Short mmCIF file of C-alpha atoms in Angstrom, two decimals:
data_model
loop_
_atom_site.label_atom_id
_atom_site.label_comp_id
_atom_site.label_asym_id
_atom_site.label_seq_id
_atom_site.Cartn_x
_atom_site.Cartn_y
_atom_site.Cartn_z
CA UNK A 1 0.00 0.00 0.00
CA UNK A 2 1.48 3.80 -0.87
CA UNK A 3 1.83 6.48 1.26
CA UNK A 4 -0.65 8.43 -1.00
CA UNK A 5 -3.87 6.18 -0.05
CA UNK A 6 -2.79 6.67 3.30
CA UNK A 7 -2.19 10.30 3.75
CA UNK A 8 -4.28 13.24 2.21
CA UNK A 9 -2.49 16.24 1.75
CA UNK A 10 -5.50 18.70 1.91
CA UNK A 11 -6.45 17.11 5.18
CA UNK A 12 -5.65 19.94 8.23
CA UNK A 13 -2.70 19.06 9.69
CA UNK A 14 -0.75 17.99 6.96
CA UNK A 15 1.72 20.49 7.12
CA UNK A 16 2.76 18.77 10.73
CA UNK A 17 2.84 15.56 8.82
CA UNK A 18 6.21 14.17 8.30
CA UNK A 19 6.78 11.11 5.67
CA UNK A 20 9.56 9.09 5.91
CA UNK A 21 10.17 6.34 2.96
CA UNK A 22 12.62 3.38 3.65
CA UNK A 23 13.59 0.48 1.37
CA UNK A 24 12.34 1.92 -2.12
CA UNK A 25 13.72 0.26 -5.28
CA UNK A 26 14.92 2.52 -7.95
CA UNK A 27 12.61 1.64 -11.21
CA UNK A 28 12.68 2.70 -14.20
CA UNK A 29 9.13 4.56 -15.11
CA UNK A 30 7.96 5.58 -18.38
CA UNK A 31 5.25 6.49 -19.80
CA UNK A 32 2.56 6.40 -19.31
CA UNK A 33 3.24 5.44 -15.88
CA UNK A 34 6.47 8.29 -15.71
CA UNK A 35 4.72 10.07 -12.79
CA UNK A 36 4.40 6.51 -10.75
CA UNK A 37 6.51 8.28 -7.58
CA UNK A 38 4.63 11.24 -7.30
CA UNK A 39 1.12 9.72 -7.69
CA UNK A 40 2.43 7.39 -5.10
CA UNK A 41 4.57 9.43 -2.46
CA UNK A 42 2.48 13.14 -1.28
CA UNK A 43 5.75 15.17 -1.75
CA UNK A 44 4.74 17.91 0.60
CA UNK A 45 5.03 15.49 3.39
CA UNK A 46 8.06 13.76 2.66
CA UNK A 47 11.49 14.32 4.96
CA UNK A 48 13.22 11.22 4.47
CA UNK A 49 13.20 8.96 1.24
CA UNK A 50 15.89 5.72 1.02
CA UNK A 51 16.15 3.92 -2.36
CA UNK A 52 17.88 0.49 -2.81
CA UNK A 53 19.50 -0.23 -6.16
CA UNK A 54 16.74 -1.64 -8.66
CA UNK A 55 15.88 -4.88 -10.15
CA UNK A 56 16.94 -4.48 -13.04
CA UNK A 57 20.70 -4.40 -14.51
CA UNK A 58 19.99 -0.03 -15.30
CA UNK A 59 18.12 2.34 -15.22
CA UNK A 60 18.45 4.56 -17.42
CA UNK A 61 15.68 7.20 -17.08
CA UNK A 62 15.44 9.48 -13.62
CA UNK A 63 13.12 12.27 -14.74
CA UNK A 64 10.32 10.52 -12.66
CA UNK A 65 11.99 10.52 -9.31
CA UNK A 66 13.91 13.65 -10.22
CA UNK A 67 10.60 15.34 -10.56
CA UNK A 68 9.07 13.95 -6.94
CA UNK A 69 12.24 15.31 -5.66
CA UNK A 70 11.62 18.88 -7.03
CA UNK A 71 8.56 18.83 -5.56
CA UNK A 72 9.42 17.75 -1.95
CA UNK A 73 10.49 21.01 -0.37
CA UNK A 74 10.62 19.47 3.14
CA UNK A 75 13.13 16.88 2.13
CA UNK A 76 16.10 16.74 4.08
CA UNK A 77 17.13 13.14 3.85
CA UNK A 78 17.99 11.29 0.48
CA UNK A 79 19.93 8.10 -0.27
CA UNK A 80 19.98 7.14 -3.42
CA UNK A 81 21.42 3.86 -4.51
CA UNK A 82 22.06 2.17 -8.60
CA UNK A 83 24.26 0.25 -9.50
CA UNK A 84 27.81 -0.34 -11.79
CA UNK A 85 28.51 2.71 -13.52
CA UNK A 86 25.02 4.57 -12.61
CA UNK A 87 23.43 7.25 -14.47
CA UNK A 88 22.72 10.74 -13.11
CA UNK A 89 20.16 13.37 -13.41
CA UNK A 90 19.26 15.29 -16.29
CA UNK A 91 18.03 18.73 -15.16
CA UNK A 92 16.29 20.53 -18.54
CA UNK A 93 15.00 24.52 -17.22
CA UNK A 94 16.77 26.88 -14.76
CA UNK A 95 13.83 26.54 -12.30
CA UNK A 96 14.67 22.95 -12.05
CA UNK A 97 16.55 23.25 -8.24
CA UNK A 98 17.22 20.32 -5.72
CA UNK A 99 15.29 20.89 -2.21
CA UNK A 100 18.23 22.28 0.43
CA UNK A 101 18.82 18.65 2.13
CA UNK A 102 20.89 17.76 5.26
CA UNK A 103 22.00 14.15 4.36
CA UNK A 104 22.61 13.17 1.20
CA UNK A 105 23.90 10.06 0.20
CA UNK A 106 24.76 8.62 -3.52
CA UNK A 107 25.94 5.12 -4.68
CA UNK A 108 26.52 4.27 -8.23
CA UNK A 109 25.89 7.63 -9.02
CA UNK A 110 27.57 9.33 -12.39
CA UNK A 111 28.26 12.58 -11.32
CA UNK A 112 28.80 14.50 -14.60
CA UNK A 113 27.27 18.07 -13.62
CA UNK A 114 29.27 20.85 -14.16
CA UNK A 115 29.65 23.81 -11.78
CA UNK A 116 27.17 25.50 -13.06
CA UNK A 117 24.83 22.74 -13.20
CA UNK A 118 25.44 22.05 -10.05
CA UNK A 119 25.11 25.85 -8.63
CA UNK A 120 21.80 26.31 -10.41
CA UNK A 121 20.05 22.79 -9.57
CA UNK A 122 21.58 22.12 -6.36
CA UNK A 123 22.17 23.26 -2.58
CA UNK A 124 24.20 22.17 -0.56
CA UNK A 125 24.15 25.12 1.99
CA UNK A 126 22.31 22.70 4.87
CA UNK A 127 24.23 19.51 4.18
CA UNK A 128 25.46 17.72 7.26
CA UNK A 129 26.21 14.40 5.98
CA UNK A 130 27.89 13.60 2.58
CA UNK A 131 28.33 10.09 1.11
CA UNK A 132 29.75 10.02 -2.43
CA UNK A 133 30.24 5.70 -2.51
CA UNK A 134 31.30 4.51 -6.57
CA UNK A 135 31.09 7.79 -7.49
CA UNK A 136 33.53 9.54 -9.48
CA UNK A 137 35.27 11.75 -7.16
CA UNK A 138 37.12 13.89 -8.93
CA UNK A 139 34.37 15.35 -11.25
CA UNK A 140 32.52 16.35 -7.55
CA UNK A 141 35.09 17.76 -5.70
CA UNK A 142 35.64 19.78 -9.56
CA UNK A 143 32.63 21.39 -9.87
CA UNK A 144 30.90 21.71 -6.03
CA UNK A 145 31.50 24.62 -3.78
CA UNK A 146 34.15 23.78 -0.96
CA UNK A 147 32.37 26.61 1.13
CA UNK A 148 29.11 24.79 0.60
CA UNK A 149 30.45 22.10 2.69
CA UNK A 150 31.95 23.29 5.74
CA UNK A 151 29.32 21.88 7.99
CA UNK A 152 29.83 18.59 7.41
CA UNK A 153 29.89 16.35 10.43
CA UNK A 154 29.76 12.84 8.31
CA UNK A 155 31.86 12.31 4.69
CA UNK A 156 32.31 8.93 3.67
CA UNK A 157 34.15 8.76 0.15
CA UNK A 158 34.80 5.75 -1.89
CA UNK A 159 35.47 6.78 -5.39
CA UNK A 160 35.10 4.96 -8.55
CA UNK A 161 35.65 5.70 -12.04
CA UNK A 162 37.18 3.32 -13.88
CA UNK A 163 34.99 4.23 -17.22
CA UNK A 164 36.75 7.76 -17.18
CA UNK A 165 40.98 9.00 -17.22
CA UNK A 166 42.33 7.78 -13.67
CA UNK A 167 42.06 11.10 -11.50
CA UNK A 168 41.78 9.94 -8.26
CA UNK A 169 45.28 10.98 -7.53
CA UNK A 170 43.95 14.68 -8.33
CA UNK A 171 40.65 13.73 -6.26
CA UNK A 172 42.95 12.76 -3.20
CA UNK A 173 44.93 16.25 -2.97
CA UNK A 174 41.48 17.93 -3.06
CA UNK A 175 40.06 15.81 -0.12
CA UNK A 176 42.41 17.26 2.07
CA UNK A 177 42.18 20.30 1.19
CA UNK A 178 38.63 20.62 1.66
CA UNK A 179 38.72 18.79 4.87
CA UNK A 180 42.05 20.68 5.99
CA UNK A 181 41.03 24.03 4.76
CA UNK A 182 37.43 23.91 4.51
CA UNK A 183 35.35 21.74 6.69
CA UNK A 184 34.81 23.24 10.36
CA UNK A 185 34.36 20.04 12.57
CA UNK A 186 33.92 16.28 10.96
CA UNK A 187 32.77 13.71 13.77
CA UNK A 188 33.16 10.81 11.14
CA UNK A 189 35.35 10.28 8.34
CA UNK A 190 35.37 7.58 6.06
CA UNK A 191 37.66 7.69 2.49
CA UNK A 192 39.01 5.10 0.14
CA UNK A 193 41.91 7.16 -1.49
CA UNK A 194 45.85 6.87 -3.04
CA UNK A 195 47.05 6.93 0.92
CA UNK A 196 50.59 8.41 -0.39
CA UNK A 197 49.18 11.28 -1.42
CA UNK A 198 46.55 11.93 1.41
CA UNK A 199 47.86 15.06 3.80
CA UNK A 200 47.33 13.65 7.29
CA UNK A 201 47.80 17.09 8.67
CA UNK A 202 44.46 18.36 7.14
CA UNK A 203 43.05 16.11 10.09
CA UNK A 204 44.36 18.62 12.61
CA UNK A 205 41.45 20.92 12.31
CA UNK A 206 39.39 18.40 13.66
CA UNK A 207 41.16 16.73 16.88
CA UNK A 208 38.17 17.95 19.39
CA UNK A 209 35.37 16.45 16.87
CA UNK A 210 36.41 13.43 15.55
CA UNK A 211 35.56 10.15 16.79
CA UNK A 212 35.55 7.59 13.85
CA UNK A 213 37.89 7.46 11.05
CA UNK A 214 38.63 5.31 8.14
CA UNK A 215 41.54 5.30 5.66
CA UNK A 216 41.96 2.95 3.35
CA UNK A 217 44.10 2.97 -0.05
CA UNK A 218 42.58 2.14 -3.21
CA UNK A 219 45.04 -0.95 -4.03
CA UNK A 220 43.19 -3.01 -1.20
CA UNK A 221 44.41 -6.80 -0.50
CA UNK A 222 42.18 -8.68 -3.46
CA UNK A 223 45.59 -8.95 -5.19
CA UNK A 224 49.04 -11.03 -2.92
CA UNK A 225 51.23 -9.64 -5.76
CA UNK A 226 50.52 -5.89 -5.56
CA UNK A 227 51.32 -4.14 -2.12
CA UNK A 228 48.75 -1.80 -0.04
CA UNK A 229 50.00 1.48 0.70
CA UNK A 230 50.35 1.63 4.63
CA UNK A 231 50.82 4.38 7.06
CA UNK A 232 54.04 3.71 9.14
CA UNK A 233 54.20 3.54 12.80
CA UNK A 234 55.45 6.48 13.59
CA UNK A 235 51.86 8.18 11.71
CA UNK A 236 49.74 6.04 13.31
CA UNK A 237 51.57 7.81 16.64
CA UNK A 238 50.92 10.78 14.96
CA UNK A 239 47.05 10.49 14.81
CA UNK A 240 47.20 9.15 17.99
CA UNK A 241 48.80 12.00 19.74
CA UNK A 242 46.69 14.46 16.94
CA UNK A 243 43.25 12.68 17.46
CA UNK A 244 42.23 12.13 21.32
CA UNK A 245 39.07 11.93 20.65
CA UNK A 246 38.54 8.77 18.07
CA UNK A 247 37.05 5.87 19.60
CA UNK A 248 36.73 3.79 16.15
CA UNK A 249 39.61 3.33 13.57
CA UNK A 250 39.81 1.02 10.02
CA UNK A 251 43.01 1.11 8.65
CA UNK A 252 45.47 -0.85 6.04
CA UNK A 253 48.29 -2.83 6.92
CA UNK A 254 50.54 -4.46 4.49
CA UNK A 255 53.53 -6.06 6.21
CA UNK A 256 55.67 -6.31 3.19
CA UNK A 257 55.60 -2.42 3.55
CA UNK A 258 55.37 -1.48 7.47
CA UNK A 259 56.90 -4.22 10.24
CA UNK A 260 53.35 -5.50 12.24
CA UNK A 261 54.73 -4.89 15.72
CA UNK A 262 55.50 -1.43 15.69
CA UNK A 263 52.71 -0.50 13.81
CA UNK A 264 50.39 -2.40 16.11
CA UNK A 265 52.26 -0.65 19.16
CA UNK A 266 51.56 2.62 17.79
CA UNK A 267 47.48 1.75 17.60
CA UNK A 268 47.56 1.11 20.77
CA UNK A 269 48.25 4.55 21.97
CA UNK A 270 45.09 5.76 21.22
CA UNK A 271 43.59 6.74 24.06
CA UNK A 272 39.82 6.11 23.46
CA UNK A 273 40.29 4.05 21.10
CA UNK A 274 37.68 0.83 21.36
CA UNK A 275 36.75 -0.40 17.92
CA UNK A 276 39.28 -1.31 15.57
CA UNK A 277 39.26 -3.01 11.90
CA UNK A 278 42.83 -3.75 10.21
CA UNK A 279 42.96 -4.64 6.21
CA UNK A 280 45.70 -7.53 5.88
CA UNK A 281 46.78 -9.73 3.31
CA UNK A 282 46.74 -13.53 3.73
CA UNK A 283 49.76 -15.14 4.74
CA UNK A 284 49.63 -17.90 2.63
CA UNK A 285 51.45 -18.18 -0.56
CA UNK A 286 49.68 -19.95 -2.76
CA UNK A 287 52.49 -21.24 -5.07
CA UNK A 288 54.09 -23.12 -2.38
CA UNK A 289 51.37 -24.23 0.06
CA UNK A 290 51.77 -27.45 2.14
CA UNK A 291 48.55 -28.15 3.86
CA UNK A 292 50.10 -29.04 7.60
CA UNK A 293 46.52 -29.26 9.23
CA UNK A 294 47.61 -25.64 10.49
CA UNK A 295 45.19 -22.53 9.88
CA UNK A 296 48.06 -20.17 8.57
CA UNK A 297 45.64 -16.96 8.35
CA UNK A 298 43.60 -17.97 11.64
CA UNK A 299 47.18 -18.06 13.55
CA UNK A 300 48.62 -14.93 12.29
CA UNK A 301 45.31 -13.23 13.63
CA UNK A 302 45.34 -14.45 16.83
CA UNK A 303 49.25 -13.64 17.19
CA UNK A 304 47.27 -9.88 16.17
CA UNK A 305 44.55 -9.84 18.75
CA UNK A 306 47.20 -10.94 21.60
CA UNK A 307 49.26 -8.57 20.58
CA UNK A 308 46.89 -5.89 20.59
CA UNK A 309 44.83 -6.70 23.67
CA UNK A 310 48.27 -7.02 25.79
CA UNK A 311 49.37 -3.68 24.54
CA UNK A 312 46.34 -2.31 26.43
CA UNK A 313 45.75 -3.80 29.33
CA UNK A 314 49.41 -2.49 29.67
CA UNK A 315 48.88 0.87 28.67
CA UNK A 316 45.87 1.26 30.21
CA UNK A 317 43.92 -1.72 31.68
CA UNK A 318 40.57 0.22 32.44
CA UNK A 319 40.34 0.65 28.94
CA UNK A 320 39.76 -2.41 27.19
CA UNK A 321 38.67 -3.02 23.35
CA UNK A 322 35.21 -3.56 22.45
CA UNK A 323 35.95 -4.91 19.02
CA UNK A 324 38.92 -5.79 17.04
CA UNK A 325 38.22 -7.12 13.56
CA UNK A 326 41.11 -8.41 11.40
CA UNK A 327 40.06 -8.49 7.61
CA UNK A 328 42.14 -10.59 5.36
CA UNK A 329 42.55 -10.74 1.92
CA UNK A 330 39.64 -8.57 1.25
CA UNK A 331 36.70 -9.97 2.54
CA UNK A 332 33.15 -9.02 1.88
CA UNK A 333 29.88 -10.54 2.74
CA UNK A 334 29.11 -10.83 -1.03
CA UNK A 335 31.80 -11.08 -3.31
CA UNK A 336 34.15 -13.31 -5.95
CA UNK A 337 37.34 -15.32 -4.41
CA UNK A 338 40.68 -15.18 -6.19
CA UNK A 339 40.27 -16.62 -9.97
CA UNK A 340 43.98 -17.66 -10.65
CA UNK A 341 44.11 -21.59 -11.55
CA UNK A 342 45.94 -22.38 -7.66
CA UNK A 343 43.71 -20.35 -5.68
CA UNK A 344 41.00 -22.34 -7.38
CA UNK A 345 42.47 -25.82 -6.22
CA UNK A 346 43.17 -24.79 -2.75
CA UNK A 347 39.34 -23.26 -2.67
CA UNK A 348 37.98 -26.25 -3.39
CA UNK A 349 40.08 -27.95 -0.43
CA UNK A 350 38.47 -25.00 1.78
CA UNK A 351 41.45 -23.16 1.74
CA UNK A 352 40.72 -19.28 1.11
CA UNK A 353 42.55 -15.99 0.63
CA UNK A 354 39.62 -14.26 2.17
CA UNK A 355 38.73 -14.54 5.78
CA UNK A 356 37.00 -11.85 8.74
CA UNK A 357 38.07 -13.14 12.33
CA UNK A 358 36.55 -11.22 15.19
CA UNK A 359 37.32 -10.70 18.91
CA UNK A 360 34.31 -9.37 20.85
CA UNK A 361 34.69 -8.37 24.60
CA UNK A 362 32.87 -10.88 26.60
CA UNK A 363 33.14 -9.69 30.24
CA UNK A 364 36.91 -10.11 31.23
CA UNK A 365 37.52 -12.35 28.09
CA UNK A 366 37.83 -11.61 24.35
CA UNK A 367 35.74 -14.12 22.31
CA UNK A 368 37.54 -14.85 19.09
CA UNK A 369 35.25 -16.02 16.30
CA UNK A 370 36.16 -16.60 12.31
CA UNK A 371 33.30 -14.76 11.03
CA UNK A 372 34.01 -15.65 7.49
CA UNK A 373 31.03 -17.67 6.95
CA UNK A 374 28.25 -15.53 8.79
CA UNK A 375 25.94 -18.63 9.24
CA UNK A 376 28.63 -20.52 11.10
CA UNK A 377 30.64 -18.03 13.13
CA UNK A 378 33.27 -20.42 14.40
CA UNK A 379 35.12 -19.89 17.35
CA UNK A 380 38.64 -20.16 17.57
CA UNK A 381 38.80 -19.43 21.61
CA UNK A 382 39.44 -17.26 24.07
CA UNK A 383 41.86 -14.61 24.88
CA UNK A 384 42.34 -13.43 28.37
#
């Protein structure tokens, strides 16, 4: 049933009505059913409207949800989700102008407005949070006012666009300046970017305000034979000192660039720090594996979580972790294993690149669990 045979807009009260829509697929309306969403959704009402990628492979035609969107003056919340490449919308008369929202989040969305698109069909002068996830970066950050965003409090960034020249290199040295120059305060931030290139001083600015932070390089750990940029120790004591504050952290680390010990040393140091998530690459090599009844990737994390939970309960033993979760190889709760002809032997002996072990704080005890498998969660023990 739709909002619209619920809700009357010329009934009193309306105006106090507020309509918040959840869990909408993205179709693909023509006509003659092209004004579906607003015969379906009373725009005056609506605050809040999530979309989930569609059914279909594309869509390909947006003026029917870009013109409920027009309409919806009240709307401060809009997440919009496609998927691949994505298409974008196609605004056709000056008076054609985005309502003034607080959270906006896009995935799979082909940002190809210019600036002048985007300063006569959008604002941005409320916006709180920012998501930009498989979008192409670059082209954004090109053609969007920097001042327009200085209130930001959330900015989670994963760029992608692979069907365009490479300029996430460019896109990079413009996220820190807008969040070094620009931005007042973030409380989260969340990026996928070229790590070498990333200023960590532009995270200065916000030492009182922020409390989770992600960094994460674009080479990932899908691939043994290509290395993940890491931060060295001595940065991660950097942030530590710089960023008091942070109580959650997901970072890289790729031992064939920065020595494990030190670097997990320095993470410790964080003061508030209770949630932690490190990116690692598998320690078995694939060319050369002897099956020895010994769970190569599963020991190497546990050596991690000892490591780590020792580190504070010395530092600081009223402090303990809440979570530590040690990501190998890449893992995702949906995704495609390794392809090459040995990783496909060894997968069909149940031996994977791609693993998630957990330790969860269970009263005075961590519980360690391989998380891999959700259905299974098996637990590897207990650390003290």
């Amino acid at each position: 049933m739709w909002p619209s045979t619920l809700l009357d807009p010329k009934k009193r009260g309306a105006q106090k009505t507020r309509l918040y829509v959840s869990e909408l697929p993205l179709c693909d309306y023509e006509a003659p059913i092209e004004d579906a969403y607003q015969r379906a959704i009373p725009s005056s009402m609506l605050v809040s409207l999530k979309l989930v990628h569609p059914s279909t492979l594309l869509v390909t035609n947006l003026k029917p949800l870009k013109n409920l969107l027009l309409k919806s003056s009240r709307l401060e919340t809009l997440q919009y989700e496609d998927r691949g490449q994505g298409t974008q919308f196609v605004f056709q008369s000056p008076d054609e102008r985005m309502p003034a929202l607080i959270d906006l989040s896009l995935t799979s969305y082909d940002w190809q407005h210019s600036a002048e698109d985007v300063k006569q069909h959008w604002d941005f002068s409320r916006l709180r949070t920012l998501g930009l996830i498989s979008v192409p970066i670059f082209n954004f950050l090109s053609t969007v006012s920097f001042q327009d965003l200085r209130g930001l409090r959330e900015l989670r960034v994963d760029d992608w666009s692979s069907h365009m020249p490479d300029r996430r290199l460019e896109a990079t040295q413009m996220l820190s300046q807008l969040i070094g120059n620009h931005i007042y305060a973030l409380d989260t931030l969340e990026i996928t970017c070229h790590m070498k290139y990333f200023d960590l001083q532009s995270l200065r600015g916000h030492a009182k305000s922020l409390q989770r932070l992600k960094l994460r390089d674009h080479v990932g750990f899908r691939d043994e034979d290509r290395t993940c940029p890491t931060l060295q120790a001595s940065d991660i004591c950097a942030l530590a000192q710089t960023l008091p504050f942070l109580h959650s952290l997901e970072i890289d680390l790729d031992v064939a660039n920065c020595p494990s010990d030190p670097f997990l040393e320095a993470v410790s140091q964080f003061s508030r720090l209770q949630t932690l998530t490190l990116h690692v690459q598998t320690v078995i090599c694939p060319m050369d594996y002897n099956p020895e009844g010994v769970d190569l990737d599963a020991k190497e994390a546990m050596r991690v979580f000892l490591n780590l939970t020792r580190s504070r309960a010395k530092r600081d033993p009223t402090r303990p972790w809440k979570q530590i979760i040690i990501n190998v190889g890449g893992w995702q709760p949906v995704m495609v294993r390794r392809l090459g002809p040995t990783w496909r032997m060894l997968n069909e002996q149940g031996i994977t690149a791609e693993r998630k072990f957990v330790a969860l704080r269970n009263g005075n005890r961590y519980e360690v669990v391989d998380a891999s498998t959700p259905e299974s969660h098996v637990c590897l023990g207990g650390l003290v």
